[in-house]
Structure formats: structure tokens, C-alpha cells
Short mmCIF file of N, CA and C in Angstrom, two decimals:
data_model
loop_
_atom_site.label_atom_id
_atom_site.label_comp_id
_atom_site.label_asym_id
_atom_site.label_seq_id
_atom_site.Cartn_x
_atom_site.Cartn_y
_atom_site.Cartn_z
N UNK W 233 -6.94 -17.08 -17.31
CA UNK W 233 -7.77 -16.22 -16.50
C UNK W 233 -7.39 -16.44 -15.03
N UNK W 234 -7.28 -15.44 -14.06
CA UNK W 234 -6.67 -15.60 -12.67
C UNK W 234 -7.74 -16.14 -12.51
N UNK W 235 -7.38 -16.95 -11.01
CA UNK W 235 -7.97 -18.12 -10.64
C UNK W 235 -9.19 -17.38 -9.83
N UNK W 236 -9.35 -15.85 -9.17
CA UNK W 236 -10.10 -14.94 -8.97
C UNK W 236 -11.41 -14.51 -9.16
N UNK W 237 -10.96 -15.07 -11.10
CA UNK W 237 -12.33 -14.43 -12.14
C UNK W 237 -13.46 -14.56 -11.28
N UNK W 238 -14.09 -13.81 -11.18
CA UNK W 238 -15.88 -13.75 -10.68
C UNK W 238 -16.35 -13.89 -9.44
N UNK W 239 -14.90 -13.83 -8.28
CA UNK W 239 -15.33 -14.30 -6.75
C UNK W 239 -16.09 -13.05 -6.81
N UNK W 240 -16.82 -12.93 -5.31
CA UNK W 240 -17.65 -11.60 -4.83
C UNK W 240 -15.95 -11.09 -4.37
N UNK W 241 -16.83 -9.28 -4.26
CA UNK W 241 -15.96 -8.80 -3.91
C UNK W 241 -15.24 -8.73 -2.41
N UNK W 242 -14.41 -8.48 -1.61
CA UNK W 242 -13.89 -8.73 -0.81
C UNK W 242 -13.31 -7.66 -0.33
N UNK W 243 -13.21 -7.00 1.22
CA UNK W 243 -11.87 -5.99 1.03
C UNK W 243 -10.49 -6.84 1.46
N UNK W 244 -9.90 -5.78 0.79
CA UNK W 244 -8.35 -5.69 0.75
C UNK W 244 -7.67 -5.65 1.57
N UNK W 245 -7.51 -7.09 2.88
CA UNK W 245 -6.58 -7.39 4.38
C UNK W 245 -5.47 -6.02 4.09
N UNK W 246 -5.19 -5.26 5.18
CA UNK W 246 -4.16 -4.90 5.13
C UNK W 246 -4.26 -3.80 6.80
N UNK W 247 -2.64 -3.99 7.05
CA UNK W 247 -2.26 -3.63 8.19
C UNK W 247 -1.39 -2.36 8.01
N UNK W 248 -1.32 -1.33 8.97
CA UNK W 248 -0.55 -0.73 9.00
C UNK W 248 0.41 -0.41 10.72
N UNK W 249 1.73 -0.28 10.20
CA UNK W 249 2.32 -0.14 11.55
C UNK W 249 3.78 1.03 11.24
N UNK W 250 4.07 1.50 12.28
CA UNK W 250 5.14 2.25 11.91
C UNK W 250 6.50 1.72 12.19
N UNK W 251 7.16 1.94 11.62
CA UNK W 251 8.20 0.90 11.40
C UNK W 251 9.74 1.65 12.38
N UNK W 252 9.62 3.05 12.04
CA UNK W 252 10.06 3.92 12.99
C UNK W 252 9.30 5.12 13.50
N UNK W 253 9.93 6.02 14.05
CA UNK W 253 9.31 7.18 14.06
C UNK W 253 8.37 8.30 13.24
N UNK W 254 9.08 7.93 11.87
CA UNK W 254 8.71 8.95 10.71
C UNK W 254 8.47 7.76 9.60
N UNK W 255 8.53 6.32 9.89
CA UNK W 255 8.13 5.40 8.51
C UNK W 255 6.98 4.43 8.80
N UNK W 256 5.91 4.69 7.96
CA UNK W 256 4.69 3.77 7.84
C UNK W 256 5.10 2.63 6.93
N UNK W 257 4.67 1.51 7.54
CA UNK W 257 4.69 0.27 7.14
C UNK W 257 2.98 -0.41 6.85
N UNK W 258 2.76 -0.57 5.74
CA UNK W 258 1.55 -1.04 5.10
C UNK W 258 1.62 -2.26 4.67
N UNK W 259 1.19 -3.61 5.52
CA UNK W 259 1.11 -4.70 4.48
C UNK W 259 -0.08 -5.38 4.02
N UNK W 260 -0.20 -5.82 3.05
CA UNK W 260 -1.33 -5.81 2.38
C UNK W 260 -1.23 -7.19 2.17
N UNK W 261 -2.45 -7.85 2.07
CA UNK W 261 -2.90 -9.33 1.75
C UNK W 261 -3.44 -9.96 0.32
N UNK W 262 -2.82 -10.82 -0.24
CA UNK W 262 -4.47 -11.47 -0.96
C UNK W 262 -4.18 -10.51 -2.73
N UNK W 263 -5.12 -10.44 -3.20
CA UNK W 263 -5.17 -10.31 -4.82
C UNK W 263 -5.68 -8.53 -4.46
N UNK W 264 -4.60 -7.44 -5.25
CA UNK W 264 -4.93 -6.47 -5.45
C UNK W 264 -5.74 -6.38 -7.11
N UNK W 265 -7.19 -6.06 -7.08
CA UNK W 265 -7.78 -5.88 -8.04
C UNK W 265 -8.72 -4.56 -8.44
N UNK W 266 -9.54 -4.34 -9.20
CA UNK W 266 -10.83 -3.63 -9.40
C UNK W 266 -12.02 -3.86 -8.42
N UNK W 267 -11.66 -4.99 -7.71
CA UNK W 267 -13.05 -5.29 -6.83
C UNK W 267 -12.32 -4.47 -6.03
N UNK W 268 -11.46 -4.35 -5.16
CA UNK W 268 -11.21 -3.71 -3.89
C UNK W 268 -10.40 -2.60 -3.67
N UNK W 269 -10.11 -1.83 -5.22
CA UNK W 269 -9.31 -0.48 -5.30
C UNK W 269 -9.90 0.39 -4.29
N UNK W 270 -10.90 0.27 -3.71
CA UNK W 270 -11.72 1.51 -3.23
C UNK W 270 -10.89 1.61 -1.68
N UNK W 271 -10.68 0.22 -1.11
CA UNK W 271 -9.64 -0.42 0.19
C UNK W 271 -8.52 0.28 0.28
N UNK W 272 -7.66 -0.61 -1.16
CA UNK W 272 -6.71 0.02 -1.40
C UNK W 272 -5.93 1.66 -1.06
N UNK W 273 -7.09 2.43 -1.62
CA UNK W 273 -6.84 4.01 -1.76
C UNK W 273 -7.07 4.16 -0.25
N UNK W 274 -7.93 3.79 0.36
CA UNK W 274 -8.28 4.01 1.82
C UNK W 274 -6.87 3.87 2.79
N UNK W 275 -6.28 2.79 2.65
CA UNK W 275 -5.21 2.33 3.16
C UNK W 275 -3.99 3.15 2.58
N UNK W 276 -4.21 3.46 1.63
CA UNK W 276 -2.84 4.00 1.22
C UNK W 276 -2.93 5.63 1.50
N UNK W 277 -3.97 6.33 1.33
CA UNK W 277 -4.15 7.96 1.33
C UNK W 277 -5.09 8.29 2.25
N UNK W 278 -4.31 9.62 3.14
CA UNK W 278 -5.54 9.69 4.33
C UNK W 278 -7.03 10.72 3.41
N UNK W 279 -7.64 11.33 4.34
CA UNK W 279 -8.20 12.24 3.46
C UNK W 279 -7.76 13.26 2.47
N UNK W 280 -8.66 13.77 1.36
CA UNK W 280 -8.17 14.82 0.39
C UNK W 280 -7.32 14.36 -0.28
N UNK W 281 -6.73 12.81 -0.60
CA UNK W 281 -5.71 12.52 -1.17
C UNK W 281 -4.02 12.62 -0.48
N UNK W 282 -4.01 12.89 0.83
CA UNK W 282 -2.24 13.10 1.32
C UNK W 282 -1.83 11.60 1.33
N UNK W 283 -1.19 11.42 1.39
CA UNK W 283 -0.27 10.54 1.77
C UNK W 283 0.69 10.52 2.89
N UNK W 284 0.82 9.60 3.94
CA UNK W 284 1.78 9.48 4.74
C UNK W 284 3.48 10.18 3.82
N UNK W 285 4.04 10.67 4.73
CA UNK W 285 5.66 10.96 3.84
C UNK W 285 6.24 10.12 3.88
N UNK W 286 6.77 8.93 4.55
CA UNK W 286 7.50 8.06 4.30
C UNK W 286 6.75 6.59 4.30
N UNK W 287 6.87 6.23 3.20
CA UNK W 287 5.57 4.72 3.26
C UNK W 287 6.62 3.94 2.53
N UNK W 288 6.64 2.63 3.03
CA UNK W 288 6.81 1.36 2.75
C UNK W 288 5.73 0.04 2.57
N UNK W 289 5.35 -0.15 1.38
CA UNK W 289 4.18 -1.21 0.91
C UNK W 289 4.91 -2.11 1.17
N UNK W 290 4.59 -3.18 2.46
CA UNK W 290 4.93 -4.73 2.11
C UNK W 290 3.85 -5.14 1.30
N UNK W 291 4.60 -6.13 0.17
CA UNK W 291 3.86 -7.03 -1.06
C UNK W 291 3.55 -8.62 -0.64
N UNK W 292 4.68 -8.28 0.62
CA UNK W 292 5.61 -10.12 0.56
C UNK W 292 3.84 -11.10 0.60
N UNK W 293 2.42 -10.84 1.02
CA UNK W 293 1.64 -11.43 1.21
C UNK W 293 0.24 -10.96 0.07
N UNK W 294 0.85 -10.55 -1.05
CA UNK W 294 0.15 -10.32 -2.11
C UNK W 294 0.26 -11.30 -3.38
N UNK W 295 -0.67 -11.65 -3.85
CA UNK W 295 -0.87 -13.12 -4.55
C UNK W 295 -1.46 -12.78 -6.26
N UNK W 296 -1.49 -11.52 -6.53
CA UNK W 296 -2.30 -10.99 -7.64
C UNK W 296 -2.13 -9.22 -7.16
N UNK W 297 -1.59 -8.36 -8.79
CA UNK W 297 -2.03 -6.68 -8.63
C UNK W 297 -2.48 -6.57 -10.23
N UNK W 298 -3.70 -6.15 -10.36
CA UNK W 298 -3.72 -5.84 -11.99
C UNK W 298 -3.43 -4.06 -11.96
N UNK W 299 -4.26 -3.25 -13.07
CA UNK W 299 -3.49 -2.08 -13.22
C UNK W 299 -4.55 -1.26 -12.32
N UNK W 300 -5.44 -1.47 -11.63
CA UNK W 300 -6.03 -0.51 -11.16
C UNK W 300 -5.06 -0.43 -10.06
N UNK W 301 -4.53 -1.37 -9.21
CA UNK W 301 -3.51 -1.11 -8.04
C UNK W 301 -2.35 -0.61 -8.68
N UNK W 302 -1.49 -1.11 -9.82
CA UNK W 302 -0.52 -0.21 -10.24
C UNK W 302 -0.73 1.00 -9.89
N UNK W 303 -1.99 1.55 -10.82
CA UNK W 303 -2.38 2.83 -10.75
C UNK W 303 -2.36 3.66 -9.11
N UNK W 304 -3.26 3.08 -8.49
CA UNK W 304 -3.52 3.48 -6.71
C UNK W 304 -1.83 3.45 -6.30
N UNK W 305 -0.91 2.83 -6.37
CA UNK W 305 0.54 2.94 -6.11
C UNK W 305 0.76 4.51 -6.42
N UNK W 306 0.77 4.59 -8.00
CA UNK W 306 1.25 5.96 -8.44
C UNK W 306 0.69 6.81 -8.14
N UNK W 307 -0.61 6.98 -7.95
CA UNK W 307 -1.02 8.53 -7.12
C UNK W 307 -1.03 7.96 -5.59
N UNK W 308 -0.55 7.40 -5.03
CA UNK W 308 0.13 7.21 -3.42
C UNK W 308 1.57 7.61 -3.72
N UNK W 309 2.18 7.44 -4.71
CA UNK W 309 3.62 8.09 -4.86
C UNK W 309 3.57 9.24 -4.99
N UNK W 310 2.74 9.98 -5.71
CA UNK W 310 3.03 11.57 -5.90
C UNK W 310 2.81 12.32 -5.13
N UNK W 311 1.51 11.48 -3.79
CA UNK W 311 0.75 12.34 -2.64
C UNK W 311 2.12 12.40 -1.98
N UNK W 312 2.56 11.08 -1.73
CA UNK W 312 3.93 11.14 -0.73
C UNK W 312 5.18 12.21 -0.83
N UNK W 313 5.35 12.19 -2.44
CA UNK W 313 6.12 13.20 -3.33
C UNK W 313 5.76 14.63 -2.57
N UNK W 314 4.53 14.52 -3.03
CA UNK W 314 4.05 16.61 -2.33
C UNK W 314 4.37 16.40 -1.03
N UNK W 315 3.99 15.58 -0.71
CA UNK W 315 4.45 15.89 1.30
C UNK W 315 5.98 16.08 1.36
N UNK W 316 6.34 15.52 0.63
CA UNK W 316 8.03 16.03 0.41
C UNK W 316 8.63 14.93 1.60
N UNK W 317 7.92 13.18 1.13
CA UNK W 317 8.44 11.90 1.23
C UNK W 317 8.38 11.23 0.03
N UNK W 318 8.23 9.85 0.49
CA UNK W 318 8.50 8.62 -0.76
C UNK W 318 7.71 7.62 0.05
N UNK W 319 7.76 6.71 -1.22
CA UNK W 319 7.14 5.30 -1.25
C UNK W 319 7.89 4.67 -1.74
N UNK W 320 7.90 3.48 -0.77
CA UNK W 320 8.84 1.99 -1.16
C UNK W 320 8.01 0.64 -1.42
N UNK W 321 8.68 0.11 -2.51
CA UNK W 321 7.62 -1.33 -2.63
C UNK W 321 8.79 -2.22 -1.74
N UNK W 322 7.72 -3.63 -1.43
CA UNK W 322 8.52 -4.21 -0.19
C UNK W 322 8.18 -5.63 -0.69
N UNK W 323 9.53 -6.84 -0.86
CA UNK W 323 9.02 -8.51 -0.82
C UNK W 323 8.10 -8.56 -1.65
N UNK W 324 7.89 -8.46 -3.07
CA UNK W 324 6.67 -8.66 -3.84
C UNK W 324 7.27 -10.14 -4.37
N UNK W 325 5.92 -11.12 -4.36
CA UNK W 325 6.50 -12.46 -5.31
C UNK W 325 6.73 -12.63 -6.07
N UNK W 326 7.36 -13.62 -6.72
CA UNK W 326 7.71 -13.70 -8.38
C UNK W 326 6.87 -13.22 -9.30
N UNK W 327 5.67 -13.68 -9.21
CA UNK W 327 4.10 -13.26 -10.00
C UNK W 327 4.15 -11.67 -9.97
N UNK W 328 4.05 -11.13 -8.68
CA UNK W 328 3.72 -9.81 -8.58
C UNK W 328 4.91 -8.64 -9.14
N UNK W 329 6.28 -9.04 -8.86
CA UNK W 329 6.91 -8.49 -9.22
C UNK W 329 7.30 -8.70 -10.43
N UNK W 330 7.02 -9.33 -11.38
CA UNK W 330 7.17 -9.58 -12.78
C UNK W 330 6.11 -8.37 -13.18
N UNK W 331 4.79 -8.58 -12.43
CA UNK W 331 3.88 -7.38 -13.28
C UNK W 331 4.44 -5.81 -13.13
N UNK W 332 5.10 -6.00 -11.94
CA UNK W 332 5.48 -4.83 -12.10
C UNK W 332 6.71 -4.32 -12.69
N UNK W 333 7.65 -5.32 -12.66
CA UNK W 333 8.52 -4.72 -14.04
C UNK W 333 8.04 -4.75 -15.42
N UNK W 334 6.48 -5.27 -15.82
CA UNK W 334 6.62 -5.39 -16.93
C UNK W 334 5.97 -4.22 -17.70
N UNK W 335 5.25 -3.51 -16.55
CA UNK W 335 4.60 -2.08 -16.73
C UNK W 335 5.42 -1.20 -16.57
N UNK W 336 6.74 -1.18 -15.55
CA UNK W 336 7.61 -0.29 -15.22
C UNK W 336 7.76 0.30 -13.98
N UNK W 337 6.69 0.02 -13.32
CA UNK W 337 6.23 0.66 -12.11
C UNK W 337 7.69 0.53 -11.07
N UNK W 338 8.98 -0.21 -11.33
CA UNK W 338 9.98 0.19 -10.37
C UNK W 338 10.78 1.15 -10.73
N UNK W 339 10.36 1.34 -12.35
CA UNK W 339 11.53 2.43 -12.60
C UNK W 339 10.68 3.25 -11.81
N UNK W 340 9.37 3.81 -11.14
CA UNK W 340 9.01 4.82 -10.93
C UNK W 340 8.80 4.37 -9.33
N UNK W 341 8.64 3.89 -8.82
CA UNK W 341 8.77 3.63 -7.37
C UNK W 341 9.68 2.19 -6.82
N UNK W 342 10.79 2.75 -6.17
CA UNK W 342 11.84 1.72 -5.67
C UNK W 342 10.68 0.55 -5.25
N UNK W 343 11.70 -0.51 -5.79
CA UNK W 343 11.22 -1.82 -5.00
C UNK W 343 12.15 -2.80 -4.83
N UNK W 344 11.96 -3.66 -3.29
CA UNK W 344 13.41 -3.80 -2.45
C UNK W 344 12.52 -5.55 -2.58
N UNK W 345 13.76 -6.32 -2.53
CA UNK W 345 13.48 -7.95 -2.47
C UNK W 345 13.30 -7.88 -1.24
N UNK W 346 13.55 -7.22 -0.04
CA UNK W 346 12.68 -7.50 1.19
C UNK W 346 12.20 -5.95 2.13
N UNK W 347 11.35 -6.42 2.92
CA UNK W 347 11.09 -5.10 3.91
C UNK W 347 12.28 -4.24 4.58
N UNK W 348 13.20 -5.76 5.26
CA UNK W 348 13.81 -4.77 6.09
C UNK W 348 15.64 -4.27 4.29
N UNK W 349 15.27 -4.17 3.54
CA UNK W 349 16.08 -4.02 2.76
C UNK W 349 15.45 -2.32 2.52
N UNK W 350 14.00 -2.05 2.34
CA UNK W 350 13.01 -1.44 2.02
C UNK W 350 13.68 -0.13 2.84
N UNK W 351 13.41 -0.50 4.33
CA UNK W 351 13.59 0.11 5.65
C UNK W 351 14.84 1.01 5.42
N UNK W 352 15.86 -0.08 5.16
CA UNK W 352 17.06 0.57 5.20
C UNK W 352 17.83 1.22 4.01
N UNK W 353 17.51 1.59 3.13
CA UNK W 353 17.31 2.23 2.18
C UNK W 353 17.31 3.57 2.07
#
């Protein structure tokens, strides 16, 4: 059982900065879960569901994602998709990036062993 089980809920640290002109940089802190999907979506989609067009998720300071954040990823990918951008995963840890190959989630959104790998891409 993650070491997590039963804290109160918490929101979901996360920063955003633009990395260039046309690329948002999102990094996010701490255990992505069910307690703080609501953060999550906030941070990732402006209103009505859009999405920034070019987004880059740093992971490198994420410690835990179960599937409700998988999930919040993939409809942040498709918003980005209609805007007619993308989403990049960025530095996820061993832990985190294991979950996500083990669901698949890179075959469906790139993910780079670091940010500035992310960037340049």
C-alpha cells in the first residue's frame, strides 16, 4: 500500500512557466492521486477544457501517479491535440515512469528522460 494511504487531502504543488515563446512548462510536485485530480485538471486545462498547444509536464519532482492522473494526462493530450499542439512528459522517476509504461501512456504521449531533452524535441 503507498506510503500515502489515508493522508488528508492536499493540493497538487505545481508551477507553471514558459519555457519559450509558444511552450508551457508545468512542473508538478509530490504524489499525483484521486485526492488532488481536481488540481491537477486545473493546472493542466484552462477553462471549457482547452489546453495550452504546446505543454511540457515536468515529472522529475513527482513521487507517486495512480490512474486518475494517467487519465487527466490523456484528456490534457487531446485538448492540446484540438488546439492543433502536443504534450510532452518530462524526467519522470523510476517509480513513476515504470507506471507509465506499464499502462502505455508513452506509447500515447512522448516521454523524454529529461526536460531540456522534452524542450528540444
Amino acid at each position: 500500500m503507498p506510503a500515502h494511504y489515508g493522508a488528508p487531502h492536499r493540493p497538487l504543488p505545481s508551477a507553471q512557466t514558459t519555457a519559450t515563446e509558444d511552450i508551457s512548462v508545468i512542473t508538478l510536485h509530490g504524489d499525483i492521486d484521486h485526492r488532488n485530480i481536481d488540481h491537477l485538471r486545473d493546472a493542466l486545462l484552462f477553462p471549457h477544457g482547452a489546453a495550452a498547444a504546446r505543454t511540457v509536464i515536468n515529472l522529475s519532482a513527482v513521487t507517486f501517479i495512480d490512474s486518475s492522473g494517467i487519465n487527466a494526462f490523456i484528456t490534457a493530450h487531446h485538448a492540446a491535440q484540438q488546439s492543433g499542439g502536443w504534450l510532452r512528459l518530462a524526467g519522470p522517476i523510476e517509480s513513476v515512469l515504470r507506471i507509465i509504461q506499464i499502462v502505455g501512456l508513452d506509447g500515447i504521449i512522448p516521454c523524454y528522460s529529461t526536460l531540456h531533452h522534452a524542450l528540444a524535441a
